[in-house]
Amino acid sequence: LIDIRRPDELARTGVAQGAVPIDMRRDDFADTVAALHAANPDVRLAFICARGVRSRNVIGRLEDVGIQNTLDVPEGMLGSSAGPGWLKHGLPLVRYAAADS
């Protein structure tokens, strides 16, 4: 699971336990995701943002550059029309440490 939100968003809510926070605005975002994918080619990469919009868009961009086997978490952390979201489901969180992104 890759959390693509901004650091300030991560600090407000925490990060899904086990997720890798990678700010989608980073210049090396696609390269960083490609390296994770190359290290684990058989593992499906799931992406989460606040409400599922940015994660859906990021997946489209990554597929355009050849990164397949992805999954969008459409509810996001805060919920959307797809459902209540990670937080309201009470799924596990960890505190965000700025050095992680």
mmCIF file of C-alpha atoms in Angstrom:
data_model
loop_
_atom_site.group_PDB
_atom_site.id
_atom_site.type_symbol
_atom_site.label_atom_id
_atom_site.label_comp_id
_atom_site.label_asym_id
_atom_site.label_seq_id
_atom_site.Cartn_x
_atom_site.Cartn_y
_atom_site.Cartn_z
ATOM 1 C CA LEU A 1 0.000 0.000 0.000
ATOM 2 C CA ILE A 2 1.392 3.375 -1.034
ATOM 3 C CA ASP A 3 -0.044 6.514 0.559
ATOM 4 C CA ILE A 4 0.387 9.338 -1.945
ATOM 5 C CA ARG A 5 -0.867 12.224 0.209
ATOM 6 C CA ARG A 6 1.059 15.340 1.223
ATOM 7 C CA PRO A 7 3.075 15.305 4.455
ATOM 8 C CA ASP A 8 0.628 17.676 6.180
ATOM 9 C CA GLU A 9 -2.237 15.272 5.408
ATOM 10 C CA LEU A 10 -0.242 12.327 6.700
ATOM 11 C CA ALA A 11 0.556 14.202 9.906
ATOM 12 C CA ARG A 12 -3.140 14.993 10.521
ATOM 13 C CA THR A 13 -4.448 11.445 10.191
ATOM 14 C CA GLY A 14 -1.497 9.122 10.478
ATOM 15 C CA VAL A 15 -0.592 6.530 7.863
ATOM 16 C CA ALA A 16 -2.247 3.195 7.231
ATOM 17 C CA GLN A 17 -0.235 0.543 9.030
ATOM 18 C CA GLY A 18 2.161 -1.084 6.569
ATOM 19 C CA ALA A 19 1.785 1.682 3.977
ATOM 20 C CA VAL A 20 4.724 3.406 2.351
ATOM 21 C CA PRO A 21 4.198 7.183 2.244
ATOM 22 C CA ILE A 22 5.392 8.653 -1.061
ATOM 23 C CA ASP A 23 4.161 12.167 -1.828
ATOM 24 C CA MET A 24 2.803 12.073 -5.371
ATOM 25 C CA ARG A 25 4.237 15.580 -5.986
ATOM 26 C CA ARG A 26 7.819 14.349 -5.677
ATOM 27 C CA ASP A 27 9.859 14.716 -8.860
ATOM 28 C CA ASP A 28 11.013 11.121 -8.498
ATOM 29 C CA PHE A 29 7.560 9.699 -7.659
ATOM 30 C CA ALA A 30 7.237 7.438 -10.724
ATOM 31 C CA ASP A 31 10.862 6.284 -10.424
ATOM 32 C CA THR A 32 10.396 5.460 -6.729
ATOM 33 C CA VAL A 33 7.227 3.479 -7.448
ATOM 34 C CA ALA A 34 8.953 1.733 -10.373
ATOM 35 C CA ALA A 35 11.791 0.684 -8.043
ATOM 36 C CA LEU A 36 9.293 -0.744 -5.529
ATOM 37 C CA HIS A 37 7.535 -2.563 -8.342
ATOM 38 C CA ALA A 38 10.819 -3.947 -9.716
ATOM 39 C CA ALA A 39 11.807 -5.207 -6.264
ATOM 40 C CA ASN A 40 8.438 -6.971 -5.885
ATOM 41 C CA PRO A 41 7.109 -7.637 -9.420
ATOM 42 C CA ASP A 42 4.509 -10.182 -8.303
ATOM 43 C CA VAL A 43 3.061 -7.956 -5.584
ATOM 44 C CA ARG A 44 0.118 -5.765 -6.523
ATOM 45 C CA LEU A 45 0.717 -2.107 -5.660
ATOM 46 C CA ALA A 46 -2.271 -0.441 -4.001
ATOM 47 C CA PHE A 47 -2.573 3.347 -3.806
ATOM 48 C CA ILE A 48 -4.495 5.420 -1.284
ATOM 49 C CA CYS A 49 -5.116 9.149 -0.922
ATOM 50 C CA ALA A 50 -7.692 11.135 1.028
ATOM 51 C CA ARG A 51 -10.821 10.313 -1.000
ATOM 52 C CA GLY A 52 -9.735 8.155 -3.951
ATOM 53 C CA VAL A 53 -9.453 10.825 -6.627
ATOM 54 C CA ARG A 54 -5.683 11.334 -6.668
ATOM 55 C CA SER A 55 -4.959 7.627 -6.304
ATOM 56 C CA ARG A 56 -7.133 6.845 -9.354
ATOM 57 C CA ASN A 57 -5.322 9.526 -11.374
ATOM 58 C CA VAL A 58 -1.889 8.327 -10.266
ATOM 59 C CA ILE A 59 -2.681 4.782 -11.350
ATOM 60 C CA GLY A 60 -3.564 6.065 -14.815
ATOM 61 C CA ARG A 61 -0.258 7.939 -15.035
ATOM 62 C CA LEU A 62 1.720 4.919 -13.851
ATOM 63 C CA GLU A 63 0.003 2.596 -16.312
ATOM 64 C CA ASP A 64 0.963 5.047 -19.077
ATOM 65 C CA VAL A 65 4.631 4.473 -18.184
ATOM 66 C CA GLY A 66 4.286 0.696 -17.997
ATOM 67 C CA ILE A 67 3.642 0.065 -14.307
ATOM 68 C CA GLN A 68 0.849 -2.484 -14.175
ATOM 69 C CA ASN A 69 -0.640 -4.691 -11.459
ATOM 70 C CA THR A 70 -2.013 -1.746 -9.468
ATOM 71 C CA LEU A 71 -5.069 -1.235 -7.311
ATOM 72 C CA ASP A 72 -6.905 1.909 -6.254
ATOM 73 C CA VAL A 73 -8.373 2.208 -2.751
ATOM 74 C CA PRO A 74 -11.425 4.235 -3.848
ATOM 75 C CA GLU A 75 -12.682 5.071 -0.348
ATOM 76 C CA GLY A 76 -9.376 6.689 0.558
ATOM 77 C CA MET A 77 -8.486 7.558 4.120
ATOM 78 C CA LEU A 78 -11.414 9.943 4.676
ATOM 79 C CA GLY A 79 -14.199 8.259 2.720
ATOM 80 C CA SER A 80 -15.933 8.879 -0.572
ATOM 81 C CA SER A 81 -19.015 7.764 -2.446
ATOM 82 C CA ALA A 82 -17.332 4.337 -2.552
ATOM 83 C CA GLY A 83 -17.514 3.984 1.250
ATOM 84 C CA PRO A 84 -16.560 5.399 4.634
ATOM 85 C CA GLY A 85 -12.777 5.182 4.271
ATOM 86 C CA TRP A 86 -9.857 3.753 6.201
ATOM 87 C CA LEU A 87 -10.329 5.923 9.301
ATOM 88 C CA LYS A 88 -14.050 5.238 9.813
ATOM 89 C CA HIS A 89 -13.480 1.529 9.237
ATOM 90 C CA GLY A 90 -11.141 1.711 12.232
ATOM 91 C CA LEU A 91 -8.278 0.124 10.306
ATOM 92 C CA PRO A 92 -4.812 0.320 11.889
ATOM 93 C CA LEU A 93 -2.734 3.491 11.710
ATOM 94 C CA VAL A 94 0.773 4.525 12.612
ATOM 95 C CA ARG A 95 2.018 7.994 13.454
ATOM 96 C CA TYR A 96 3.578 9.790 10.514
ATOM 97 C CA ALA A 97 7.280 10.578 10.791
ATOM 98 C CA ALA A 98 8.357 13.221 8.267
ATOM 99 C CA ALA A 99 11.549 11.358 7.369
ATOM 100 C CA ASP A 100 9.404 8.566 5.861
ATOM 101 C CA SER A 101 8.502 10.442 2.708
#
